PDB file of C-alpha atoms in Angstrom:
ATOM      1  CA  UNK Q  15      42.561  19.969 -21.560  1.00 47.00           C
ATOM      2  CA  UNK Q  16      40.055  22.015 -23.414  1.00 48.00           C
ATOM      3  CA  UNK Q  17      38.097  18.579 -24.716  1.00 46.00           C
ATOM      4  CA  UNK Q  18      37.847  17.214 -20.964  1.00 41.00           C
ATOM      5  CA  UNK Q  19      36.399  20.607 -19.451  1.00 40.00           C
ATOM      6  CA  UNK Q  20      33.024  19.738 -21.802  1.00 38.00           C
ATOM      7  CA  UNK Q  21      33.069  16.232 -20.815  1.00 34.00           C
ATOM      8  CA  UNK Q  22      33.825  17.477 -16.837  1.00 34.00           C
ATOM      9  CA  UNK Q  23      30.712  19.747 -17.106  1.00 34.00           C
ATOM     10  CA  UNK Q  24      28.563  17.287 -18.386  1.00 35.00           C
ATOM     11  CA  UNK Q  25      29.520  14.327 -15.980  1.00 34.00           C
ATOM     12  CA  UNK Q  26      28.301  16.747 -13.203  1.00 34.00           C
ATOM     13  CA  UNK Q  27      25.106  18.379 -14.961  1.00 36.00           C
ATOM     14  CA  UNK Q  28      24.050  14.425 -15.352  1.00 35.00           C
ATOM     15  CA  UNK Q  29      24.757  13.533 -11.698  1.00 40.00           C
ATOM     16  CA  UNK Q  30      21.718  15.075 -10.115  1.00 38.00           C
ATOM     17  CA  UNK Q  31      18.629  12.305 -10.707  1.00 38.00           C
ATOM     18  CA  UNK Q  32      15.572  13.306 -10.818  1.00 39.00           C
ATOM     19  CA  UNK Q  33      14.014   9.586  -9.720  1.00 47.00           C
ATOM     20  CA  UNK Q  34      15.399  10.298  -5.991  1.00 49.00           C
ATOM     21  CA  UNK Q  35      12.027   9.701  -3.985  1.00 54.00           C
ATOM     22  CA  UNK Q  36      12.482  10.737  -0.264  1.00 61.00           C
ATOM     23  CA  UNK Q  37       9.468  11.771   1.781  1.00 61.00           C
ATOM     24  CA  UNK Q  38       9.356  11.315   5.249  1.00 64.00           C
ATOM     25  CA  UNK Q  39       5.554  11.371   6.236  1.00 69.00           C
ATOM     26  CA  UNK Q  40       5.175  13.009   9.677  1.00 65.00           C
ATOM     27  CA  UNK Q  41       1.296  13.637  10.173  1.00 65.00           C
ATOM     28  CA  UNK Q  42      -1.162  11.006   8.746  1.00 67.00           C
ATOM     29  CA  UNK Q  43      -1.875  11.704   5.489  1.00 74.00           C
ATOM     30  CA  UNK Q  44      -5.691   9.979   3.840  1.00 71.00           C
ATOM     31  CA  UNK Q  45      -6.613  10.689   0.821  1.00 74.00           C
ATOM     32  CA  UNK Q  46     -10.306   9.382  -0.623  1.00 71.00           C
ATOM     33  CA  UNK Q  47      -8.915   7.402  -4.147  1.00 72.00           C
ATOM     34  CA  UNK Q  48      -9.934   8.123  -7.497  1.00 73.00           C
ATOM     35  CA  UNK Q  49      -9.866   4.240  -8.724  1.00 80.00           C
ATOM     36  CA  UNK Q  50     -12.316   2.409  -6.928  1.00 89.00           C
ATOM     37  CA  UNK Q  51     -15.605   0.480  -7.613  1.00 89.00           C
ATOM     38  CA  UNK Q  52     -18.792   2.558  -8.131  1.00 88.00           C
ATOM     39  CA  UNK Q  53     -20.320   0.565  -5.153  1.00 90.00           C
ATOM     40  CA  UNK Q  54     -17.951   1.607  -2.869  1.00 92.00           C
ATOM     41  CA  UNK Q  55     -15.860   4.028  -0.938  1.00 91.00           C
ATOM     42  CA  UNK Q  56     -11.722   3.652  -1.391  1.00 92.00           C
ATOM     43  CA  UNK Q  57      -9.254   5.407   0.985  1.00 91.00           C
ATOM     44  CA  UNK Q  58      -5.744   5.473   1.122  1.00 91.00           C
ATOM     45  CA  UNK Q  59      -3.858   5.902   4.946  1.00 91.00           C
ATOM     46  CA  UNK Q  60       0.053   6.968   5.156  1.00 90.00           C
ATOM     47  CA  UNK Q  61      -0.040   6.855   9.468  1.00 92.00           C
ATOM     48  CA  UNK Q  62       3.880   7.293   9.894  1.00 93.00           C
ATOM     49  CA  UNK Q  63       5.437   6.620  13.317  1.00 95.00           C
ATOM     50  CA  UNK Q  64       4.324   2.788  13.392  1.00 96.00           C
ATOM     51  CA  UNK Q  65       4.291  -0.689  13.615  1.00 97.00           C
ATOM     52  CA  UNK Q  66       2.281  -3.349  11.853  1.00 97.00           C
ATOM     53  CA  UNK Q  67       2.723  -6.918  13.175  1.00 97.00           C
ATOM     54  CA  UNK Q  68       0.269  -9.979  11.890  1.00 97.00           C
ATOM     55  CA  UNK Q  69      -0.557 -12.659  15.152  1.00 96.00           C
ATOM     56  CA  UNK Q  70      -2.268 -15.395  14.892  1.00 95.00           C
ATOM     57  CA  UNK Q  71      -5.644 -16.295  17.053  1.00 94.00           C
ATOM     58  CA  UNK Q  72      -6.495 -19.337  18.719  1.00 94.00           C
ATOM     59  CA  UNK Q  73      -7.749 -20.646  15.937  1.00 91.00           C
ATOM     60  CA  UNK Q  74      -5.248 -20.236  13.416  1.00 92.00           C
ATOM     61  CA  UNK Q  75      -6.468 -16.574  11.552  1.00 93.00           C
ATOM     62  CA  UNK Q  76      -3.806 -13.696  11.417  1.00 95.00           C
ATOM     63  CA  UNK Q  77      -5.481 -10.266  12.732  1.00 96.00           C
ATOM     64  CA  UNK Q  78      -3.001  -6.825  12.510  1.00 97.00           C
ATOM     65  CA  UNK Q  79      -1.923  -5.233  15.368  1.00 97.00           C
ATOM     66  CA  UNK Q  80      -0.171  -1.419  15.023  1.00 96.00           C
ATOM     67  CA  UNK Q  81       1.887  -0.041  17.642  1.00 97.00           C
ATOM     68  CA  UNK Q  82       3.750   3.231  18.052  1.00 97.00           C
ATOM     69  CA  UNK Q  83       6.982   2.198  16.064  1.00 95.00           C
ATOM     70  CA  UNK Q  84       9.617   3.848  13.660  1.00 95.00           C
ATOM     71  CA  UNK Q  85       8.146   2.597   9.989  1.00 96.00           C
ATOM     72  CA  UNK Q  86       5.085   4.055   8.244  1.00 94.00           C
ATOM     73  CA  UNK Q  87       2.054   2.139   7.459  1.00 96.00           C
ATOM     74  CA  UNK Q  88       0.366   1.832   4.437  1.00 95.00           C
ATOM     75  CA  UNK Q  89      -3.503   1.274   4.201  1.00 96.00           C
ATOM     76  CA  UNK Q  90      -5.588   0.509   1.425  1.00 95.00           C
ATOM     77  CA  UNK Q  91      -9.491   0.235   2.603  1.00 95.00           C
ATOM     78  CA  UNK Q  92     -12.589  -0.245  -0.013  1.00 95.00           C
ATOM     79  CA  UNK Q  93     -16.149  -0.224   1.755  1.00 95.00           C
ATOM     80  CA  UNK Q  94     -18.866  -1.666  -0.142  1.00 94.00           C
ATOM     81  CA  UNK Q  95     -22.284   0.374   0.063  1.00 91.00           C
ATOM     82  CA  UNK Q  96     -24.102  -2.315   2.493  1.00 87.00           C
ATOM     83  CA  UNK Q  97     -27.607  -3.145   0.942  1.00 84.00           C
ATOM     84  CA  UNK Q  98     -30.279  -1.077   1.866  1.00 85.00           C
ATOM     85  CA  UNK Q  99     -32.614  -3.002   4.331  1.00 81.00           C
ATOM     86  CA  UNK Q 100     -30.341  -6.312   4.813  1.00 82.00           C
ATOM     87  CA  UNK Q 101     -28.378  -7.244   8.113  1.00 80.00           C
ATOM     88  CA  UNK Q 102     -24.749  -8.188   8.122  1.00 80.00           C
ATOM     89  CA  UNK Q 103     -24.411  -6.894   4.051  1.00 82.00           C
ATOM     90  CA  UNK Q 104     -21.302  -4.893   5.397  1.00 92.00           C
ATOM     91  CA  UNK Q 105     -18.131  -5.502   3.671  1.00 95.00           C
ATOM     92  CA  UNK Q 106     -14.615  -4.361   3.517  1.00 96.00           C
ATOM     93  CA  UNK Q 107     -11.125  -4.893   1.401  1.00 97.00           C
ATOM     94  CA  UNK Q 108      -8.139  -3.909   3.456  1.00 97.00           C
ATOM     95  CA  UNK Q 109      -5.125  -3.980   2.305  1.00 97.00           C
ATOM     96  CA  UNK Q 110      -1.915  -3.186   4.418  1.00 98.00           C
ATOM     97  CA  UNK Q 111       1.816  -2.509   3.748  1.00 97.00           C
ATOM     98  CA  UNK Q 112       4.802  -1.326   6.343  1.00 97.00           C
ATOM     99  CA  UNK Q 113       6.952   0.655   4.948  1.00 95.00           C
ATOM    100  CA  UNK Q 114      10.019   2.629   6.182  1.00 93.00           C
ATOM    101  CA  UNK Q 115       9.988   5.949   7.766  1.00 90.00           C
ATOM    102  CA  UNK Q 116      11.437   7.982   5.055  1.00 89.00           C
ATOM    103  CA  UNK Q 117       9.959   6.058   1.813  1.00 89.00           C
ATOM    104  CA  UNK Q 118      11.921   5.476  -1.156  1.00 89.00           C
ATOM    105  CA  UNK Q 119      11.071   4.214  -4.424  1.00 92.00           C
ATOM    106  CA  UNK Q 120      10.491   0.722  -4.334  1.00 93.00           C
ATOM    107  CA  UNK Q 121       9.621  -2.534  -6.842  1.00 96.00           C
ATOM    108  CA  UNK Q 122       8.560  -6.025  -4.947  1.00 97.00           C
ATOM    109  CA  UNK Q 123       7.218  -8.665  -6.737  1.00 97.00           C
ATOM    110  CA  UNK Q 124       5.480 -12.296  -5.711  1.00 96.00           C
ATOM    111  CA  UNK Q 125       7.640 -13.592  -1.997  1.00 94.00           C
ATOM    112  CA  UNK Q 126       9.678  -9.920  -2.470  1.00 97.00           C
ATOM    113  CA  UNK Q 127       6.049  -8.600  -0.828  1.00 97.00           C
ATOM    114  CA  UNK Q 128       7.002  -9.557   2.895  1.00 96.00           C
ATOM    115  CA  UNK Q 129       9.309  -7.226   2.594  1.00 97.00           C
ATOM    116  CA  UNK Q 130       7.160  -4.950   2.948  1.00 97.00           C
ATOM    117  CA  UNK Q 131       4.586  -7.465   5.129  1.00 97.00           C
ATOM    118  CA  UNK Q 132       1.991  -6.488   2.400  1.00 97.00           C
ATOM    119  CA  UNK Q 133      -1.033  -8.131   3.505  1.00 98.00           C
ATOM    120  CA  UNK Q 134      -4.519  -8.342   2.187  1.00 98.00           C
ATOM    121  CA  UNK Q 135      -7.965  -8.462   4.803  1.00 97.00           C
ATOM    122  CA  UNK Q 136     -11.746  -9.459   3.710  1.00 97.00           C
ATOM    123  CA  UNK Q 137     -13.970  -8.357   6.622  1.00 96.00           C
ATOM    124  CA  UNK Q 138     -17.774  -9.560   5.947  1.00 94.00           C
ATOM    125  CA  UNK Q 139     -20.468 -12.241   6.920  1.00 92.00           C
ATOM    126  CA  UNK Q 140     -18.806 -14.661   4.375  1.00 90.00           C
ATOM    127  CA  UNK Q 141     -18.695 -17.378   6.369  1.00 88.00           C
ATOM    128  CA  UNK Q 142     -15.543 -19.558   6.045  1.00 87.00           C
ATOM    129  CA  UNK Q 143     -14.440 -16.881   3.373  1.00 92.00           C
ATOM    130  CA  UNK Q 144     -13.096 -13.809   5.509  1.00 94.00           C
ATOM    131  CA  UNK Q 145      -9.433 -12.725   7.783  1.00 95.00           C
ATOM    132  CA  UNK Q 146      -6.451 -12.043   6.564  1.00 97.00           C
ATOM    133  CA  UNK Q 147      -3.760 -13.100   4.120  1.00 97.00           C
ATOM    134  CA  UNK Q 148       0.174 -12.377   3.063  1.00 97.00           C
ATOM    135  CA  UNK Q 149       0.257 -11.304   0.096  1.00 97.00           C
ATOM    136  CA  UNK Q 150       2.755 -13.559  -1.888  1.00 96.00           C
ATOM    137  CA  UNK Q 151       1.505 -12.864  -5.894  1.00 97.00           C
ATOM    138  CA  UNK Q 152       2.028  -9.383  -7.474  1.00 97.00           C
ATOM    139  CA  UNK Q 153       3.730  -6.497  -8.253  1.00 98.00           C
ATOM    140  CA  UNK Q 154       4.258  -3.364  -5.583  1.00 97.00           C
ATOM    141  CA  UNK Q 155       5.789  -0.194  -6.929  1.00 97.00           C
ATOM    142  CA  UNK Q 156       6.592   3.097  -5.518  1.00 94.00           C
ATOM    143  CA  UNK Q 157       7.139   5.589  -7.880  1.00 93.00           C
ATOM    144  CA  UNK Q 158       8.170   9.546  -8.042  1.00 85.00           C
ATOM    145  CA  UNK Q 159       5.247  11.128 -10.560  1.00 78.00           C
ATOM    146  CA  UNK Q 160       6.392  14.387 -10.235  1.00 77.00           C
ATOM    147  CA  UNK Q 161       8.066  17.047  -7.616  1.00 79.00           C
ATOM    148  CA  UNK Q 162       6.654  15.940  -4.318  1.00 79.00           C
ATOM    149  CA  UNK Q 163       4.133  13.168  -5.747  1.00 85.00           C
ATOM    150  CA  UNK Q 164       4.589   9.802  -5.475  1.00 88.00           C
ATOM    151  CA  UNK Q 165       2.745   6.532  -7.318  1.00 91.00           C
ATOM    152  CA  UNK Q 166       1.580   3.410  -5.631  1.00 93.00           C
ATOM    153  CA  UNK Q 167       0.325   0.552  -8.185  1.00 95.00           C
ATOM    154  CA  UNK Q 168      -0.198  -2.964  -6.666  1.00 96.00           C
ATOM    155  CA  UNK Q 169      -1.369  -5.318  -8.731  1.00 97.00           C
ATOM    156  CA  UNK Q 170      -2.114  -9.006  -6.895  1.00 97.00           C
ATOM    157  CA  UNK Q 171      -4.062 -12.027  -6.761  1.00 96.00           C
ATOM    158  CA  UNK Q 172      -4.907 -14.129  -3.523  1.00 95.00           C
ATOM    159  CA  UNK Q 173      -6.225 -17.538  -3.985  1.00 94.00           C
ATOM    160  CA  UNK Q 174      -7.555 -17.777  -0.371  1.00 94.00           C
ATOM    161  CA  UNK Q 175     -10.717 -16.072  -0.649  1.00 95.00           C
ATOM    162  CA  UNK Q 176     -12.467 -13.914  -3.508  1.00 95.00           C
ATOM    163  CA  UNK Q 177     -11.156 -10.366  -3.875  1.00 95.00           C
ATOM    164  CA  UNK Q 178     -12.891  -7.403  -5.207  1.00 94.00           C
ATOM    165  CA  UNK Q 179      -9.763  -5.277  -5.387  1.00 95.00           C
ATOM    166  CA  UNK Q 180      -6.734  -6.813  -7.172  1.00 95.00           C
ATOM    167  CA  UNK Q 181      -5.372  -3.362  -8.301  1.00 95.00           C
ATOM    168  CA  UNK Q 182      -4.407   0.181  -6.806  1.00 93.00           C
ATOM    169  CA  UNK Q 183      -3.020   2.797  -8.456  1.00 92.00           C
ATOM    170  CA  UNK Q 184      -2.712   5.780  -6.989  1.00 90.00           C
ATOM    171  CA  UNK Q 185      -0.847   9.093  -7.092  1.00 88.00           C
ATOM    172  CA  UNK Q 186      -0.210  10.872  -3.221  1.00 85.00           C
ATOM    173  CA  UNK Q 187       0.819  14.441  -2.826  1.00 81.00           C
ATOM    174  CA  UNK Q 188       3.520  15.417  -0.249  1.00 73.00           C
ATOM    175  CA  UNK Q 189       4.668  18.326   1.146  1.00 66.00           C
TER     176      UNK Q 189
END
């Protein structure tokens, strides 16, 4: 009896993890990034309480639409500094993700992705080279850093178009 009361102690001491992530978001959260290009602005959107769904035009390209729903989005948008004296030099990386309403560590790789309907956008005067696309190759991780931190790395590659970004990571403070 006296060699199991160690061995009962420890069993419980070693229960409690300390890689439980559970934040429910419940006012948007955006946070300006700390990795982005130096000709550009990066920001980072937790809008909780909705919906992403990709349709399809008339002509075949998927645009998002949000709704009020019961998931948190995830957005990812880098602005390029437009030229200074030049029409249509606008252009933006957007990359979105739908995750659920109380978000828990997470690890999606390559067709995994859906799951989350992660989804990458190139908005500019690229003709035949902008719109949206699944994203189908990478890695998407949600992480606990630290007490009420999380980490979101994505690391990807879309062959559809050309692609400034192809990595995020980023730490998010919750409270």
């Amino acid at each position: 009896m006296k060699n199991i009361i160690p061995f009962i102690i420890v069993l419980f001491a070693s229960c409690g993890s300390t890689k439980t992530l559970n934040y429910s978001v419940k006012d948007p959260v955006l946070l300006n990034t700390l990795n982005c290009p130096e000709n550009g602005i990066c920001s980072l959107e937790l809008i909780p309480n909705k919906a992403i769904e990709f349709k399809t035009d008339e002509f075949g390209n998927l645009y998002p639409t949000i709704s009020e729903g019961e998931k948190t989005i995830l957005k990812y948008t880098y602005k390029k500094n437009p030229l200074p004296n030049t029409e249509d030099s606008n252009y933006t990386e957007l990359i979105y993700a739908e995750l659920d309403s109380i978000i828990t560590e997470t690890t999606l790789t390559d067709n995994d992705l859906q799951n989350v309907k992660l989804h990458f956008g190139r908005l500019c005067y690229c003709k035949g080279e902008t719109g949206y696309y699944p994203i189908k190759n990478g890695e998407f991780k949600i992480l606990k850093s630290a007490k009420n931190t999380m980490q979101i790395s994505l690391e990807f590659k879309i062959t559809e178009v050309p692609q400034i970004i192809s990595k995020i990571n980023e730490i998010i403070s919750l409270k």
